Amino acid sequence: MLGLPLTFAVPLVLTALAALPAIWLLLRITPPQPRRVDFPPLRILADLRPEQETPARTPWWLLLMRLALAAFLILAAAGPIWNPLAGDNGRAPLLLIVDNGLAAAHDWRDRMSLAAERIEAAGRDGRTVALVATAEQPATFELADPAAALEHLRSLKPQPHLQDRAAHLDSIRRFLESTPDANIVWISDGVAGVDGQGFIDGLAQMADDRRITVLKSERASTLALAGVENAGGRLNARIVRAEPNGRDSGILRAVDLKNLPLADMHFSFDPSATETRVAFDLPTEIRNAIARIEILGESSAGAVNLVDERSKRRRVGLVFGGTADQTQPLLSPLFYIERALSPYSEIRTGHGGVADAVNQLIGEQVSVLVLADVGGLDRETMGRVAEFVQKGGLLLRFAGSRLAAGNDELVPVRLRRGGRSLGGSLSWDTPKTFAPFTRESPFFGLKIPDEIGIRRQILAEPDGDLASRTWASLADGTPIVTADKRGDGLLVLFHVTADTTWSNLPLSGLFVDMLRRITALSGAPHDVNAEARNAENETVAPRLTLDGYGMFTTPPPNARAVPRSYGDRATGEHPPGFYGPVDSSLAVNALLPADTLAPLDIAPLKARIAPLAGAQTVDLRMPLFMLALILLLADTLASLWLGGHLANLSGRLRKTGAAASILLASMLLLSSAFDARAQDLGSRRVDENASPALVTRLAYVITGDTAVDDTSRAGLTGLTQVLSQRTALSPGDPIGIDLSRDEVAFYPLIYWPIVATRPMPSEAAIRRLDAFMKGGGTVIFDTRDAFNNRPDGAVSAEGQYLRRMLATLDIPELEPVPGDHVLTKTFYILDAFPGRYATGQTWVEALPPQAEGEQNRPARSGDSVSPIIITSNDLAAAWAVGNRGEFLFPVVGSDPRQREMAYRSGINIVMYTLTGNYKADQVHVPALLERLGQ
């Protein structure tokens, strides 16, 4: 408008500005100021003179003020918008497409603000809106009013996987056919999804002449991790980006399952490169402890790569039973084994005799012990190897003349001794090849080369278990690889040699793949059970998944189990995370090791491209209404002044000034009597606030989450009031503490609500907390997740957070509060400790076993107060009260007295922390037995 970035929502109202001249004519006349005239009865006629008076003129400045007031009201009613969004077509419906895949998480807040700005602008124009999120499941969508679209927008979150935009093309096509005049706005992350350019090509075909606006950054700013490889003595990570974007450096951090940092590595891109690599050069033990690698500051699931057992580098020990002249390259079986395993494992070779070599390698804590053509072992060495297997080690043996002639129990099946060539080995004139691997075999899915030929083999004695212990067999059905579980470990036997004397298997890539799969089983030998060997059929459920920001959370409702052999990238149904039990987790990542990120080519859309920045639109209605109100007040004061009313008011004020002075003096005299007392009370209150040591207070940990901290404060305030009413204790107001800087020794009890989205406490805070608990203090950790606990027992995000935090503390053994614990008797007799929820379990330090003769005591205690209490019942929410004493949160449960029982639980806990185990003393036994009715 007039070259200014200004528009009006209701421009027709501006026609009222034409009435300003008429308003000027009406307002320019004002009645003259009244004049006081005395009324003398006799001289009234003499004083009156016939005069012709004209009305007084309104002062120009008052007239200008009134005209400005009218103009401001008219302009405000027209709905002025400064710097409005450009490019929309009148009142046509708006189709808003929002990318919410992993590439959008980095600047998600800015994208949400921009989308909300577009929807609000549509609302001001009276337009309807349809919203499409490209990483969600495709669904039919319809136009909705802007308020409903905003609610839908607020529910969106970045998803932890690449989006398939093309999956939404059918829904978009149907919408555009039913709404041909719709404008399209696409807030793009600039990164190609799993469909590549398919979405843009499809949208370009159906867009016709529609106006399309694409909001995107000049260059895609996403950084992501595409695979890690534990090889060559280092853990190699690959960082990718869609295009050079100026973000040429950063830091990679490796953490373990407890979220403790293990190593940081700096990475940098060449200015024109789209990928780079970083190597963590760490000892094997530390590399194998890495569970997660992340790009610091990226806040995206794509910037996280999870590491499972498959990526851990095993320490493999090699022992050869041959003579020294057989240890030459190409002659020794160890040569082929080492070449096959060295890219994926740390190889250790035993020295000396067989017994010395075995003892040396077991002492070096190898995960896999390989015995190539080792026959008899002495009893001591045999026992040590058997113990190694029983404790979880993997023993891999290869056949040969010595094993064929030997006789020991460290084999998975009974071998046929003697009777055929080579003392029990079988020889053919025509080499035999492998039969296809069965679905129950760990080798299932491996391709068998046609040139594989087996010339000799050690035979297994047929028995009823032979088929279940066979992993690979020849075309005639005779076993070639067998295995058996022993204790926690595994025995595996190749019925051929590890060199080329009996077969050409060591020369093939199949040999490498077979050995790699076998060594991977050393981390989870129980996976070789008959029903678990089939990696294609076995499924593992999600245990911990990543959200769009790369944070661990409980699996979403739509998450499904994956096959044990799953090797694809994450999807909506299979989000990135850990699947299966802790000791044999399967990691699913957002990107595969071979994945790259590619920029989107927007050119086929012929769209208007705008920067990913808000228009900073300002609605001027409220400022104009405020100006009009100020002018109205000023006009009122001016009218009073011109009419002489302000002078009359000042006269009245002078008359009442004396009375006001007397009243003020009286108030000062009355208040002076209380000055000393008030000063004394005030100094006491200041002293109490300054030093928590002078008054008992309950404390809570400030988490940084405003809602949670407000609930903690209100909850402890409610508990404090109940304690003052029902007990002899009169605590001070509760106080929030920061463990990293505040002294905590003054507080007997600290309440800590767990918020999984907050950062872990610093090392200094953990150490201070540990000293507090060792010094006699008690901490209540409240995960507040009893209502959300899953029936299958999966640990919530809060529970995982608490586990990681407590892993670095010296925590005693815990148990659910037993019925005879002194905590259940300290003030009230209780059998549970409910809060807002009543289904959670409360844990305390485990009590020592009952001494002889104390079985009938009604209350038991340990040597001290439990330093830790863990609950999930959200105690503070049940205690929380507002300023008027109203309850702030409803309780969830069927017991009408649940809130009362929650208060009683809080009283018992406070009394327990203050008085210790006194209720467990013998002097209280008769009273407790009487109350219990015993």
Coordinates of C-alpha atoms in Angstrom, one line a residue, residues 373-812:
D373 CA 44.1 -79.0 14.1
V374 CA 44.7 -79.4 17.9
G375 CA 44.3 -82.9 19.1
G376 CA 44.8 -84.0 22.7
L377 CA 45.1 -81.5 25.5
D378 CA 46.4 -82.2 29.0
R379 CA 43.9 -82.4 31.8
E380 CA 44.8 -79.0 33.3
T381 CA 44.5 -77.2 29.9
M382 CA 41.4 -79.1 29.0
G383 CA 39.8 -78.0 32.3
R384 CA 40.8 -74.4 31.7
V385 CA 39.3 -74.4 28.2
A386 CA 36.1 -76.0 29.4
E387 CA 35.8 -73.3 32.1
F388 CA 36.4 -70.6 29.4
V389 CA 33.5 -72.0 27.4
Q390 CA 31.2 -72.4 30.4
K391 CA 31.7 -68.7 31.3
G392 CA 30.6 -67.5 27.9
G393 CA 33.6 -68.0 25.6
L394 CA 33.4 -69.3 22.1
L395 CA 35.6 -72.2 21.1
L396 CA 36.1 -72.6 17.4
R397 CA 37.9 -75.7 16.2
F398 CA 39.1 -76.8 12.8
A399 CA 39.7 -80.4 11.8
G400 CA 42.9 -82.0 10.8
S401 CA 44.9 -85.1 11.2
R402 CA 45.5 -84.5 14.9
L403 CA 41.9 -83.9 15.7
A404 CA 40.9 -86.9 13.7
A405 CA 43.3 -89.0 15.8
G406 CA 42.5 -87.3 19.1
N407 CA 39.8 -88.0 21.6
D408 CA 38.4 -85.2 23.8
E409 CA 35.0 -83.8 24.9
L410 CA 35.5 -80.3 23.6
V411 CA 33.6 -81.0 20.4
P412 CA 29.9 -80.3 19.6
V413 CA 29.1 -83.9 18.3
R414 CA 30.6 -87.4 18.7
L415 CA 33.2 -88.0 16.0
R416 CA 33.7 -91.2 14.2
R417 CA 37.1 -92.6 15.2
G418 CA 39.1 -94.8 12.8
G419 CA 37.9 -97.1 10.2
R420 CA 38.3 -94.8 7.1
S421 CA 41.1 -92.9 5.5
L422 CA 43.1 -90.5 7.7
G423 CA 42.0 -92.2 10.9
G424 CA 38.3 -91.3 10.7
S425 CA 38.3 -88.8 7.9
L426 CA 36.4 -89.4 4.7
S427 CA 38.0 -88.9 1.3
W428 CA 36.3 -88.6 -2.2
D429 CA 37.7 -88.7 -5.6
T430 CA 35.1 -86.1 -6.7
P431 CA 34.9 -83.0 -4.4
K432 CA 31.6 -82.4 -2.7
T433 CA 30.0 -79.0 -2.4
F434 CA 27.8 -77.4 0.2
A435 CA 24.1 -77.9 0.5
P436 CA 22.0 -74.7 0.8
F437 CA 22.0 -73.4 4.3
T438 CA 18.8 -74.1 6.2
R439 CA 16.7 -71.3 7.7
E440 CA 17.8 -72.4 11.2
S441 CA 21.5 -71.9 10.5
P442 CA 23.3 -68.7 11.4
F443 CA 24.7 -68.9 7.8
F444 CA 21.3 -68.6 6.3
G445 CA 21.2 -66.1 3.4
L446 CA 24.9 -66.5 2.5
K447 CA 25.5 -67.3 -1.1
I448 CA 27.4 -70.5 -1.8
P449 CA 29.9 -70.2 -4.7
D450 CA 29.7 -72.9 -7.3
E451 CA 33.5 -73.6 -7.1
I452 CA 33.5 -74.7 -3.4
G453 CA 34.7 -78.3 -3.2
I454 CA 35.3 -80.5 -0.1
R455 CA 37.8 -83.3 -0.6
R456 CA 38.1 -84.6 2.9
Q457 CA 36.0 -84.4 6.1
I458 CA 35.8 -85.7 9.6
L459 CA 32.6 -87.6 10.0
A460 CA 30.2 -87.2 12.9
E461 CA 28.5 -90.2 14.6
P462 CA 24.8 -90.2 13.8
D463 CA 22.5 -89.6 16.7
G464 CA 19.1 -88.0 17.5
D465 CA 20.6 -84.5 18.1
L466 CA 22.9 -84.4 15.1
A467 CA 20.4 -82.5 12.9
S468 CA 19.8 -79.8 15.5
R469 CA 23.5 -79.3 16.0
T470 CA 24.3 -79.0 12.3
W471 CA 24.8 -75.5 10.9
A472 CA 26.1 -76.5 7.5
S473 CA 26.2 -79.8 5.5
L474 CA 27.3 -81.2 2.2
A475 CA 25.1 -82.0 -0.7
D476 CA 24.9 -85.6 0.6
G477 CA 23.7 -84.5 4.0
T478 CA 26.9 -85.1 6.0
P479 CA 27.7 -82.3 8.5
I480 CA 30.4 -79.9 7.7
V481 CA 29.9 -77.4 10.5
T482 CA 28.4 -78.3 13.8
A483 CA 27.8 -76.4 17.1
D484 CA 26.6 -77.0 20.6
K485 CA 25.9 -74.7 23.6
R486 CA 27.9 -75.4 26.7
G487 CA 27.0 -73.4 29.8
D488 CA 27.0 -69.8 28.7
G489 CA 29.4 -70.4 25.9
L490 CA 29.5 -72.1 22.5
L491 CA 31.5 -74.9 20.8
V492 CA 31.8 -74.7 16.9
L493 CA 33.6 -77.3 14.8
F494 CA 34.5 -77.1 11.1
H495 CA 34.8 -80.7 9.9
V496 CA 37.5 -79.6 7.5
T497 CA 40.9 -77.9 7.9
A498 CA 41.5 -74.2 7.9
D499 CA 44.0 -74.4 5.1
T500 CA 43.6 -75.8 1.6
T501 CA 44.7 -79.4 2.2
W502 CA 41.1 -80.7 2.6
S503 CA 39.1 -78.1 0.7
N504 CA 39.2 -74.8 -1.1
L505 CA 36.8 -73.2 1.3
P506 CA 39.5 -71.0 2.9
L507 CA 40.1 -69.4 -0.5
S508 CA 36.5 -68.2 -0.9
G509 CA 34.6 -65.2 0.4
L510 CA 32.1 -67.6 2.0
F511 CA 34.8 -68.6 4.5
V512 CA 35.2 -64.9 5.6
D513 CA 31.4 -64.4 6.0
M514 CA 31.0 -67.6 8.0
L515 CA 33.8 -66.8 10.4
R516 CA 32.5 -63.2 10.8
R517 CA 29.0 -64.5 11.7
I518 CA 30.5 -67.0 14.2
T519 CA 32.6 -64.5 16.0
A520 CA 29.6 -62.2 16.2
L521 CA 27.9 -64.9 18.3
S522 CA 30.5 -64.6 21.0
G523 CA 28.5 -61.7 22.4
A524 CA 25.2 -63.6 22.5
P525 CA 25.8 -67.3 22.4
H526 CA 22.2 -68.0 23.6
D527 CA 21.0 -66.9 20.1
V528 CA 22.1 -70.3 18.8
N529 CA 19.2 -72.2 20.4
A530 CA 17.1 -74.2 18.0
E531 CA 14.3 -71.7 17.9
A532 CA 16.6 -68.7 17.9
R533 CA 19.0 -69.6 15.1
N534 CA 16.6 -68.6 12.5
A535 CA 17.4 -64.9 12.2
E536 CA 14.8 -64.6 9.4
N537 CA 11.9 -65.9 11.5
E538 CA 12.9 -64.6 15.0
T539 CA 11.7 -61.1 15.7
V540 CA 12.9 -58.7 18.4
A541 CA 10.7 -56.0 19.9
P542 CA 11.8 -52.4 20.3
R543 CA 13.3 -51.7 23.7
L544 CA 14.6 -48.1 23.4
T545 CA 13.9 -45.9 20.4
L546 CA 15.2 -42.5 19.4
D547 CA 12.8 -39.6 18.9
G548 CA 13.3 -37.0 16.1
Y549 CA 15.8 -35.1 18.3
G550 CA 18.0 -38.2 18.8
M551 CA 17.0 -38.7 22.5
F552 CA 16.2 -42.1 23.9
T553 CA 12.5 -42.6 24.6
T554 CA 10.0 -45.4 25.1
P555 CA 8.9 -47.0 21.8
P556 CA 5.9 -45.3 20.2
P557 CA 2.6 -47.2 19.9
N558 CA 3.1 -47.8 16.2
A559 CA 6.6 -49.3 16.6
R560 CA 6.8 -53.0 15.5
A561 CA 9.3 -55.8 16.0
V562 CA 11.9 -56.5 13.4
P563 CA 13.6 -59.7 12.3
R564 CA 16.8 -60.5 14.0
S565 CA 18.5 -60.2 10.5
Y566 CA 17.0 -56.7 9.9
G567 CA 19.6 -54.6 8.1
D568 CA 17.5 -51.7 6.6
R569 CA 17.4 -48.1 7.7
A570 CA 14.7 -46.9 10.1
T571 CA 11.1 -46.3 9.1
G572 CA 8.0 -45.1 10.7
E573 CA 7.1 -48.6 11.9
H574 CA 10.7 -49.5 12.8
P575 CA 12.1 -46.3 14.4
P576 CA 15.8 -46.2 15.2
G577 CA 16.8 -47.7 18.5
F578 CA 17.8 -50.8 20.3
Y579 CA 15.7 -53.9 19.7
G580 CA 15.7 -57.1 21.8
P581 CA 17.2 -57.8 25.2
V582 CA 20.1 -55.8 26.6
D583 CA 22.7 -58.5 26.2
S584 CA 22.0 -59.1 22.5
S585 CA 20.5 -55.9 21.3
L586 CA 20.0 -55.2 17.6
A587 CA 20.7 -51.6 16.6
V588 CA 18.5 -50.0 13.9
N589 CA 19.8 -46.6 12.7
A590 CA 18.3 -43.8 10.7
L591 CA 20.9 -44.2 7.9
L592 CA 22.7 -47.2 6.4
P593 CA 26.5 -47.2 6.1
A594 CA 26.3 -46.7 2.3
D595 CA 23.7 -43.9 2.5
T596 CA 24.4 -40.4 1.3
L597 CA 22.3 -37.2 1.6
A598 CA 21.4 -35.4 -1.6
P599 CA 20.0 -31.9 -2.1
L600 CA 16.6 -31.5 -3.7
D601 CA 16.3 -29.9 -7.1
I602 CA 13.3 -27.6 -6.9
A603 CA 13.6 -26.2 -10.4
P604 CA 10.9 -28.6 -12.0
L605 CA 8.2 -27.0 -9.7
K606 CA 8.9 -23.5 -11.2
A607 CA 8.1 -22.3 -7.7
R608 CA 8.7 -19.1 -5.9
I609 CA 11.6 -19.8 -3.5
A610 CA 11.7 -17.9 -0.2
P611 CA 14.2 -18.1 2.6
L612 CA 13.5 -20.1 5.7
A613 CA 12.8 -17.1 7.8
G614 CA 9.7 -15.5 9.2
A615 CA 8.2 -12.4 7.6
Q616 CA 8.1 -10.7 11.0
T617 CA 4.4 -9.8 10.4
V618 CA 3.0 -7.3 12.9
D619 CA -0.7 -6.9 13.6
L620 CA -1.2 -3.2 14.2
R621 CA -4.7 -3.4 15.6
M622 CA -3.8 -3.5 19.2
P623 CA -1.2 -0.6 19.1
L624 CA -3.8 1.5 17.3
F625 CA -6.5 0.7 19.9
M626 CA -4.1 1.6 22.7
L627 CA -3.3 4.9 21.1
A628 CA -7.0 5.6 20.7
L629 CA -7.5 4.9 24.4
I630 CA -4.7 7.2 25.4
L631 CA -6.1 10.0 23.3
L632 CA -9.5 9.4 24.8
L633 CA -8.1 9.8 28.3
A634 CA -6.3 12.9 27.2
D635 CA -9.4 14.4 25.6
T636 CA -11.4 13.7 28.8
L637 CA -8.8 15.6 30.9
A638 CA -8.7 18.5 28.4
S639 CA -12.5 18.8 28.4
L640 CA -12.5 18.9 32.2
W641 CA -9.9 21.6 32.2
L642 CA -11.6 23.7 29.6
G643 CA -14.9 23.4 31.4
G644 CA -13.4 24.6 34.7
H645 CA -14.1 21.4 36.5
L646 CA -10.4 20.8 37.3
A647 CA -10.4 24.1 39.2
N648 CA -13.4 23.2 41.3
L649 CA -11.8 19.8 42.0
S650 CA -8.6 21.5 43.2
G651 CA -10.7 23.7 45.6
R652 CA -12.4 20.6 47.0
L653 CA -9.1 19.0 47.5
R654 CA -7.8 22.0 49.4
K655 CA -10.8 21.8 51.7
T656 CA -10.3 18.2 52.4
G657 CA -6.5 18.6 52.7
A658 CA -6.6 19.2 56.5
A659 CA -8.8 16.2 57.1
A660 CA -6.5 14.1 55.0
S661 CA -3.5 15.4 57.0
I662 CA -5.1 14.5 60.3
L663 CA -6.0 11.0 59.0
L664 CA -2.4 10.5 57.7
A665 CA -0.9 11.6 61.0
S666 CA -3.2 9.2 62.9
M667 CA -2.1 6.3 60.7
L668 CA 1.5 7.1 61.3
L669 CA 1.0 7.2 65.0
L670 CA -0.8 3.8 65.0
S671 CA 1.8 2.2 62.9
S672 CA 4.7 3.4 65.0
A673 CA 3.5 1.2 67.9
F674 CA 4.2 -1.8 65.8
D675 CA 7.5 -0.7 64.3
A676 CA 9.8 -2.5 66.7
R677 CA 7.8 -5.7 66.6
A678 CA 7.7 -5.7 62.8
Q679 CA 11.4 -5.0 62.6
D680 CA 12.1 -7.8 65.0
L681 CA 9.9 -10.3 63.0
G682 CA 11.3 -9.1 59.8
S683 CA 14.9 -9.6 60.9
R684 CA 14.0 -13.1 62.0
R685 CA 12.4 -13.8 58.7
V686 CA 15.4 -12.5 56.8
D687 CA 17.7 -14.6 59.0
E688 CA 15.6 -17.7 58.4
N689 CA 15.7 -17.2 54.6
A690 CA 19.4 -16.5 54.7
S691 CA 20.4 -19.5 56.7
P692 CA 18.4 -22.8 56.2
A693 CA 20.2 -24.1 59.3
L694 CA 17.9 -22.1 61.6
V695 CA 14.7 -23.8 60.4
T696 CA 13.8 -27.2 59.1
R697 CA 12.8 -27.1 55.5
L698 CA 12.0 -29.6 52.8
A699 CA 13.9 -29.1 49.5
Y700 CA 13.4 -30.1 45.9
V701 CA 15.8 -30.2 43.0
I702 CA 15.4 -27.6 40.4
T703 CA 15.2 -29.6 37.1
G704 CA 14.9 -26.6 34.7
D705 CA 11.4 -27.7 33.6
T706 CA 9.1 -24.9 34.8
A707 CA 6.0 -27.0 35.1
V708 CA 7.7 -29.8 37.0
D709 CA 9.5 -27.3 39.3
D710 CA 6.2 -25.4 40.0
T711 CA 4.6 -28.7 40.9
S712 CA 7.4 -29.7 43.2
R713 CA 7.2 -26.3 45.0
A714 CA 3.4 -26.6 45.3
G715 CA 3.6 -30.2 46.5
L716 CA 6.1 -29.6 49.2
T717 CA 4.1 -26.5 50.3
G718 CA 1.0 -28.6 50.7
L719 CA 2.9 -31.3 52.6
T720 CA 4.5 -28.6 54.8
Q721 CA 1.0 -27.2 55.7
V722 CA -0.2 -30.7 56.6
L723 CA 2.9 -31.4 58.8
S724 CA 2.3 -28.1 60.7
Q725 CA -1.4 -29.0 61.3
R726 CA -1.0 -32.7 62.3
T727 CA 2.5 -32.9 63.9
A728 CA 4.7 -31.0 66.3
L729 CA 6.9 -30.1 63.3
S730 CA 6.5 -26.6 61.9
P731 CA 8.8 -26.6 58.8
G732 CA 9.7 -23.4 56.9
D733 CA 8.7 -22.8 53.3
P734 CA 10.1 -25.4 50.9
I735 CA 13.1 -24.3 48.9
G736 CA 14.4 -25.2 45.4
I737 CA 18.1 -26.2 45.2
D738 CA 20.7 -26.5 42.5
L739 CA 23.0 -29.4 43.3
S740 CA 25.8 -27.9 41.3
R741 CA 26.2 -24.8 43.5
D742 CA 23.9 -25.0 46.6
E743 CA 24.9 -26.5 50.0
V744 CA 22.5 -29.4 50.7
A745 CA 23.7 -30.4 54.2
F746 CA 21.0 -28.4 55.9
Y747 CA 18.1 -30.3 54.5
P748 CA 17.0 -33.7 55.9
L749 CA 14.9 -34.6 52.8
I750 CA 15.3 -33.7 49.1
Y751 CA 12.6 -34.4 46.5
W752 CA 13.9 -35.0 43.0
P753 CA 11.3 -35.4 40.2
I754 CA 12.9 -37.1 37.2
V755 CA 12.6 -35.3 33.8
A756 CA 14.0 -37.5 31.1
T757 CA 14.4 -34.6 28.6
R758 CA 16.8 -32.6 30.9
P759 CA 20.6 -33.0 30.7
M760 CA 22.3 -35.4 33.1
P761 CA 23.6 -33.8 36.3
S762 CA 27.3 -32.7 36.3
E763 CA 29.9 -34.8 38.0
A764 CA 30.2 -32.3 40.8
A765 CA 26.5 -32.5 41.4
I766 CA 26.6 -36.3 41.5
R767 CA 29.5 -36.2 44.0
R768 CA 27.7 -33.7 46.2
L769 CA 24.5 -35.9 46.1
D770 CA 26.6 -38.9 47.1
A771 CA 28.1 -37.1 50.0
F772 CA 24.6 -35.9 51.1
M773 CA 23.3 -39.5 51.2
K774 CA 26.4 -40.8 53.0
G775 CA 26.0 -38.0 55.5
G776 CA 22.5 -39.2 56.6
G777 CA 20.3 -37.3 54.2
T778 CA 17.5 -39.0 52.2
V779 CA 16.6 -38.4 48.6
I780 CA 13.2 -39.2 47.0
F781 CA 13.6 -40.0 43.3
D782 CA 10.1 -39.8 41.7
T783 CA 10.0 -41.0 38.1
R784 CA 6.3 -40.0 37.9
D785 CA 5.6 -42.7 35.3
A786 CA 3.4 -45.2 37.1
F787 CA 0.4 -44.3 34.9
N788 CA 2.5 -44.9 31.7
N789 CA 4.2 -48.1 32.7
R790 CA 3.9 -50.7 30.0
P791 CA 2.5 -54.2 30.8
D792 CA 5.5 -55.9 29.3
G793 CA 7.8 -54.3 31.8
A794 CA 9.7 -52.0 29.4
V795 CA 11.6 -49.3 31.3
S796 CA 10.3 -45.8 30.7
A797 CA 12.6 -42.9 29.6
E798 CA 12.5 -41.6 33.2
G799 CA 13.5 -45.0 34.5
Q800 CA 16.4 -45.1 32.0
Y801 CA 17.5 -41.6 33.0
L802 CA 17.4 -42.6 36.7
R803 CA 19.4 -45.8 36.0
R804 CA 22.1 -43.8 34.2
M805 CA 22.4 -41.3 37.0
L806 CA 22.5 -43.9 39.8
A807 CA 25.0 -45.9 37.9
T808 CA 27.8 -43.6 39.2
L809 CA 26.5 -43.5 42.8
D810 CA 27.3 -45.9 45.6
I811 CA 23.7 -47.1 46.0
P812 CA 22.9 -49.9 48.5

